[in-house]
Coordinates of C-alpha atoms in Angstrom, one line a residue:
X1 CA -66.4 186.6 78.5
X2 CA -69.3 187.2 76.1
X3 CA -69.5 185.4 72.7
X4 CA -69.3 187.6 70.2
X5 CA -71.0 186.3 66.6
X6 CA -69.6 186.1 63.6
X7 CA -70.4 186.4 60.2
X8 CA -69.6 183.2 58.1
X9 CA -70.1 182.4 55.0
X10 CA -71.4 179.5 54.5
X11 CA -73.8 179.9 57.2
X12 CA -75.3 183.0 55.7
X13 CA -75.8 180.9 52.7
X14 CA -77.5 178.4 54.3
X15 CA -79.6 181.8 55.8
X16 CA -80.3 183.2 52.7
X17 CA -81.3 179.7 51.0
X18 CA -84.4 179.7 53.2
X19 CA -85.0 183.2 52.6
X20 CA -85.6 183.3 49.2
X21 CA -88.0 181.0 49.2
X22 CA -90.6 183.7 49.5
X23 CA -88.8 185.9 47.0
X24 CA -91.2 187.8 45.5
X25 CA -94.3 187.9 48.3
X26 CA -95.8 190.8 50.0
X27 CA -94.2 191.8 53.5
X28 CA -96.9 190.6 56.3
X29 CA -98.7 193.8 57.9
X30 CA -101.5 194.2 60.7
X31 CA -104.1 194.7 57.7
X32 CA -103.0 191.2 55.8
X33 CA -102.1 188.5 58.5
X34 CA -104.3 189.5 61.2
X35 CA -106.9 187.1 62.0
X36 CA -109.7 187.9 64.5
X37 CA -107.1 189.7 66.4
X38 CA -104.5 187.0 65.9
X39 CA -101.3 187.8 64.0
X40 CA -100.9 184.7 61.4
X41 CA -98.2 184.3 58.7
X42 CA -99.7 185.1 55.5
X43 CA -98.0 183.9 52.3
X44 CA -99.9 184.8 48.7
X45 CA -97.0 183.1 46.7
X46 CA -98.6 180.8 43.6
X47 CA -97.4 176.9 43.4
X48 CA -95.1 177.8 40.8
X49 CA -94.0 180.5 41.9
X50 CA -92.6 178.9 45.3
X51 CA -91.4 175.9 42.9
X52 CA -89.2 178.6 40.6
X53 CA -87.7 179.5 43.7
X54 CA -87.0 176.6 45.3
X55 CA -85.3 174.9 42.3
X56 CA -83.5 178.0 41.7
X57 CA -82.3 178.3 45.3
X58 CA -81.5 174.7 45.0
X59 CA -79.6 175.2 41.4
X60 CA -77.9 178.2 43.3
X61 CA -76.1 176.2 45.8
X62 CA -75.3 173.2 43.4
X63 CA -77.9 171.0 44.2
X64 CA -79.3 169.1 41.3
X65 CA -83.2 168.1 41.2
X66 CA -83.0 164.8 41.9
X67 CA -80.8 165.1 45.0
X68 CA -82.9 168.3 46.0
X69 CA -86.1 166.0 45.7
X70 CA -88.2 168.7 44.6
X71 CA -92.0 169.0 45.5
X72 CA -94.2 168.5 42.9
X73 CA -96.2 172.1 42.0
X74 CA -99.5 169.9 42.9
X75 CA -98.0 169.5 46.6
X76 CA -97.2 173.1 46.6
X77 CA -100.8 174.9 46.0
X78 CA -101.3 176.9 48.6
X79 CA -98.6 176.2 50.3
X80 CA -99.6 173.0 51.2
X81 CA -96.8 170.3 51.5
X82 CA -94.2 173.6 51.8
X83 CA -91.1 172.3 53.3
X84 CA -87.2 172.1 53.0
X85 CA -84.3 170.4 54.1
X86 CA -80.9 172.4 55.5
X87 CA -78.4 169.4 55.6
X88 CA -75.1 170.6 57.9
X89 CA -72.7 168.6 60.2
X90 CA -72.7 168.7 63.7
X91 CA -70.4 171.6 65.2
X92 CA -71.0 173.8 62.5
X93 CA -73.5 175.9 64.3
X94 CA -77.0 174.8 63.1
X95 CA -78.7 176.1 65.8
X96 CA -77.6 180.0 65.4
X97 CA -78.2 179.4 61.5
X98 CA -81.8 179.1 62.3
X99 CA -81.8 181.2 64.9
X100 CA -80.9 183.8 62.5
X101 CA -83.0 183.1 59.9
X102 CA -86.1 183.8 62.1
X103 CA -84.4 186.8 62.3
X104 CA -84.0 187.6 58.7
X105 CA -87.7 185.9 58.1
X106 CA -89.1 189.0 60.0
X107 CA -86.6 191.5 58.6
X108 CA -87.8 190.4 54.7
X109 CA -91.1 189.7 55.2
X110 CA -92.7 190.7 58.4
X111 CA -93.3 186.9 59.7
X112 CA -94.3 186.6 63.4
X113 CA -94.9 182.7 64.5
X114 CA -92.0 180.7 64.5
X115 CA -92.0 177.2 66.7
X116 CA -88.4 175.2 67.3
X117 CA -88.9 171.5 67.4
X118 CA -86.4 170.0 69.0
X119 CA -86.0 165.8 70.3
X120 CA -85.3 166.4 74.2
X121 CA -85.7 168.8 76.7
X122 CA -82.0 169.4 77.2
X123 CA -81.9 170.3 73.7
X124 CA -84.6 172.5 74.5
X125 CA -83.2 174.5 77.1
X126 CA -79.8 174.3 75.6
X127 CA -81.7 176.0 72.3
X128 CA -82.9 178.7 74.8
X129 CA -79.7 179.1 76.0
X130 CA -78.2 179.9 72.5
X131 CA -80.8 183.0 71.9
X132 CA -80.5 184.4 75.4
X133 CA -76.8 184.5 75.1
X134 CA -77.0 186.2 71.7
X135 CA -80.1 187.7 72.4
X136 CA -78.5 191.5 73.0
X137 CA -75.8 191.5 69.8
X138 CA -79.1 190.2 67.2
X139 CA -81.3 192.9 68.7
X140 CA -78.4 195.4 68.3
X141 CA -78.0 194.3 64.2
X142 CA -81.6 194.3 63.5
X143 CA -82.9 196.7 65.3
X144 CA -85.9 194.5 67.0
X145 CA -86.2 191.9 69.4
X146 CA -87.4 188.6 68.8
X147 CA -89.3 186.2 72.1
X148 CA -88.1 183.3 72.6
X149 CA -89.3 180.8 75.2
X150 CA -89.8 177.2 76.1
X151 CA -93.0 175.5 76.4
X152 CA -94.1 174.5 79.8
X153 CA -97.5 173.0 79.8
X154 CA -98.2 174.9 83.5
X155 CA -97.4 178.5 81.8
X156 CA -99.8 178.2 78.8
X157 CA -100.3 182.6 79.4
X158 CA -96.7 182.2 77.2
X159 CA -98.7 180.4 74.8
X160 CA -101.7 182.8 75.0
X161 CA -98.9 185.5 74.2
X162 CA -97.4 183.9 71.0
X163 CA -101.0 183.4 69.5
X164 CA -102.0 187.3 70.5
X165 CA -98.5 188.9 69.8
X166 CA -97.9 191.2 67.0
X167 CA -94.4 191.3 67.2
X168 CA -92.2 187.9 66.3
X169 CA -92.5 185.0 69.0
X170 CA -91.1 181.6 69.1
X171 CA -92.2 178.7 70.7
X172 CA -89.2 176.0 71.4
X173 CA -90.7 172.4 72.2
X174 CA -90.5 168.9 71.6
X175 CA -93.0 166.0 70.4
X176 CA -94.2 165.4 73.4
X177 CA -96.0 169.0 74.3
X178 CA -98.6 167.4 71.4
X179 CA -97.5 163.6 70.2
X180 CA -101.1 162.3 71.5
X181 CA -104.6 163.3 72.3
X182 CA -104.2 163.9 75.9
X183 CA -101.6 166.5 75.9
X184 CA -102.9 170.1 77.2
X185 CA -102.2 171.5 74.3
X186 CA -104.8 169.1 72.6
X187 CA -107.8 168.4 75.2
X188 CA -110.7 170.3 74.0
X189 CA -112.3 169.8 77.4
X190 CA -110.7 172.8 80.0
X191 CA -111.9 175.7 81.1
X192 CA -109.1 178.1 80.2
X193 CA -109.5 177.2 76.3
X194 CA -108.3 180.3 74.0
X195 CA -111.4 181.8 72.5
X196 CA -113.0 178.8 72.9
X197 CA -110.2 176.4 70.8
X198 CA -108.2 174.1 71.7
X199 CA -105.1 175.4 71.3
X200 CA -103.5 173.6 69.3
X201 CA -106.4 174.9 67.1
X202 CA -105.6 178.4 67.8
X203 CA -101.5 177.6 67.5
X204 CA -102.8 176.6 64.2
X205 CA -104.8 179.5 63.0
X206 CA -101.3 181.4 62.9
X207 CA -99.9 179.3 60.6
X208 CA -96.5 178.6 62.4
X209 CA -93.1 178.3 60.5
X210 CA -91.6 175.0 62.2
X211 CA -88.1 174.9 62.6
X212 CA -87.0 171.0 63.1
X213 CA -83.8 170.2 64.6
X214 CA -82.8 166.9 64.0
X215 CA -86.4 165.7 62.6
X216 CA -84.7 161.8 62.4
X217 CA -85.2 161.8 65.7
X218 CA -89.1 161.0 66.3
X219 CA -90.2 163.9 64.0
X220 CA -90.4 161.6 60.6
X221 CA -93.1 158.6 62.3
X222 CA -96.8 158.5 61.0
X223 CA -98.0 160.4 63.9
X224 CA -95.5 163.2 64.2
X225 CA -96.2 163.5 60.3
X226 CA -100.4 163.7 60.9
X227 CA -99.3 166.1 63.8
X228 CA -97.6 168.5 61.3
X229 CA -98.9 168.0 58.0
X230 CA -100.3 171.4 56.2
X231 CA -103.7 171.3 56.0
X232 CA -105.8 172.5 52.4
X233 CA -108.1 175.3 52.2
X234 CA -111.1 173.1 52.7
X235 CA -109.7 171.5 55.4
X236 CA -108.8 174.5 57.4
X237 CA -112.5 175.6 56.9
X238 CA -113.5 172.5 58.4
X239 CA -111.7 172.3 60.8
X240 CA -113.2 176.0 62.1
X241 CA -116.4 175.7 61.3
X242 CA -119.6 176.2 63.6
X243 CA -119.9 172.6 63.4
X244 CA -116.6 171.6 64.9
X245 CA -117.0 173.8 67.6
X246 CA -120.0 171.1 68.9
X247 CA -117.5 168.2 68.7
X248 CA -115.6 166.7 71.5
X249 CA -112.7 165.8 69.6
X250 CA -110.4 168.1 67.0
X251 CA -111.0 167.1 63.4
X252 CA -107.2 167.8 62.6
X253 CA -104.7 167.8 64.9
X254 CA -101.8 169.7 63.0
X255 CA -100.2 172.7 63.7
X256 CA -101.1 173.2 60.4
X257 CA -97.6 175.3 59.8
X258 CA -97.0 177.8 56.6
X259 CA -93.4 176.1 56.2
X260 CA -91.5 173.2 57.9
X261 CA -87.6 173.8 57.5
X262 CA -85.3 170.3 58.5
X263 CA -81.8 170.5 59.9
X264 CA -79.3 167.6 60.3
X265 CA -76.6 165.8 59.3
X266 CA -79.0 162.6 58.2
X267 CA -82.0 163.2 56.9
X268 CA -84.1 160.7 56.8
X269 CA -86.9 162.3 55.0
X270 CA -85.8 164.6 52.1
X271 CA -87.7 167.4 50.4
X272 CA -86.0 170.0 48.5
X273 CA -82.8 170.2 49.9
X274 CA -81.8 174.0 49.9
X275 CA -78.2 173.4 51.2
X276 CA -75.7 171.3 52.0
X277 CA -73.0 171.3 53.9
X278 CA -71.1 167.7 54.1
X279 CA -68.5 166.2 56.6
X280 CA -66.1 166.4 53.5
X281 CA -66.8 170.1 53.3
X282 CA -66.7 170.4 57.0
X283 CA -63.3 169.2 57.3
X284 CA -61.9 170.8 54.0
X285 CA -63.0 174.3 55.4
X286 CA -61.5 173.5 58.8
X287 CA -65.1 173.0 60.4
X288 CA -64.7 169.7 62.2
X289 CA -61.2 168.4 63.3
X290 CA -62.0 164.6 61.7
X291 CA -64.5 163.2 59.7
X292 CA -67.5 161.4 61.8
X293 CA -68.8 158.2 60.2
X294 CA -71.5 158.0 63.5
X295 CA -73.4 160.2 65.2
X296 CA -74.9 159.5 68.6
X297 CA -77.7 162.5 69.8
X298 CA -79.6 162.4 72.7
X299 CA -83.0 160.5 72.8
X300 CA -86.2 162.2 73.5
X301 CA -87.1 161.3 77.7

């Protein structure tokens, strides 16, 4: 018996609060977000005008500033420091909210490079799992299909195909593929290098929009945070330059990504909070059969 989705509302709010954060930008094309061959994200949004929308999204779902904990425009030029938080309760089906929203990212606005970080590798194929099974009824609604795979460190042509591929690609992974120096993804020393980067360098030069499930879960330490910060204008220039080609380290190690969005119950790092949906509303709305005081997810292996 296939599952059949459904449209609910309070997840297609929690859709659309993401969304219209880039109310009001150009829609991506081959002529704007196409770097030497590489189809990037490209957003041309001002720091206040990203901060209008935010607090209005925010003001939208009832959400006052000080509980959204709303960027400061400073943090915003840019883009840099871009990031929300979705807050939901387990069960209510956070994963195909953000599935969908990649979805409605690309119908709005034309945006390619989406990564899913995730805390284990069970999550990870279980994440997979939710887009092949829907795979068929979202391609049948929008009219386009959308590739998803897992990252496997011994199939990096799948990584060489999100970095080159025009049409929008996602990349589920967890911390590990790139939490230190000797990952793959990080050596600068191989022989199958992309154009010569390492490729997290070349991951970066798309400028990704991270999805993190559960970023409570070893996505909030120092490292993770170095790993994923947005980098400035100067910096990204840097970190490209003819002179950091000759180096045997990278000079950043981020993914460098357009926008990070954070879903969970418990956040423990929050930064304008879009949406929420509680365990009081969970219950009330016949979500969740009982209120959980604790939640116990799986560790990263």
């Amino acid at each position: 018996m296939e599952l059949q989705l459904e449209n609910l509302i309070y997840q297609d709010t929690a859709i659309q609060a993401v969304i219209k954060v880039f109310d009001g930008t150009e829609k991506n094309t081959f002529d704007n977000a196409c770097i030497e061959g590489m189809r990037s994200n490209f957003c041309k949004l001002t720091a206040s005008q990203l901060a209008d929308n935010i607090k209005a999204i925010a003001k939208e779902n009832g959400i006052d500033d000080e509980t959204a904990k709303l960027t400061p425009i400073k943090e915003l030029i840019e883009c840099t420091g871009l990031e929300a938080c979705i807050e939901m309760e387990t069960g209510t089906g956070k994963t195909l909210v953000y599935i969908k929203t990649i979805y409605e990212l690309y119908k709005h606005y034309a945006f390619t490079k989406f990564i899913i970080l995730v805390p284990s590798i069970a999550i990870r194929q279980g994440t997979l799992g939710t887009f092949k099974t829907f795979e068929k009824q979202l391609e049948s609604i929008y009219g386009f299909k959308v590739s998803a795979f897992d990252y496997d460190s011994k199939k990096l042509n799948k990584v060489t195909n999100f970095i080159e591929g025009q049409h929008p690609q996602v990349m589920i992974m967890t911390t590990g593929a790139f939490a230190s120096d000797d990952r793959i993804l990080n050596r600068t020393q191989r022989e199958d290098l992309f154009n010569n980067l390492p490729y997290i360098d070349a991951i970066a030069k798309v400028r990704p929009i991270i999805f993190m499930d559960e970023p409570q879960e070893g996505m909030d330490s120092d490292n993770m945070m170095e790993r994923l910060k947005t980098l400035s204008a100067e910096e990204r220039n840097e970190r490209y330059s003819e002179k950091a080609n000759d180096r045997e380290k990278t000079i950043f190690k981020t993914l460098d990504p357009l926008f990070k969005i954070r879903y969970s119950a418990t956040h423990k790092t929050v930064k304008n909070l879009l949406y929420r949906l509680t365990p009081y509303d969970s219950y009330k709305q016949g979500l969740v059969k009982k209120i959980e005081v604790l939640t116990v997810t799986e560790k990263k292996r």
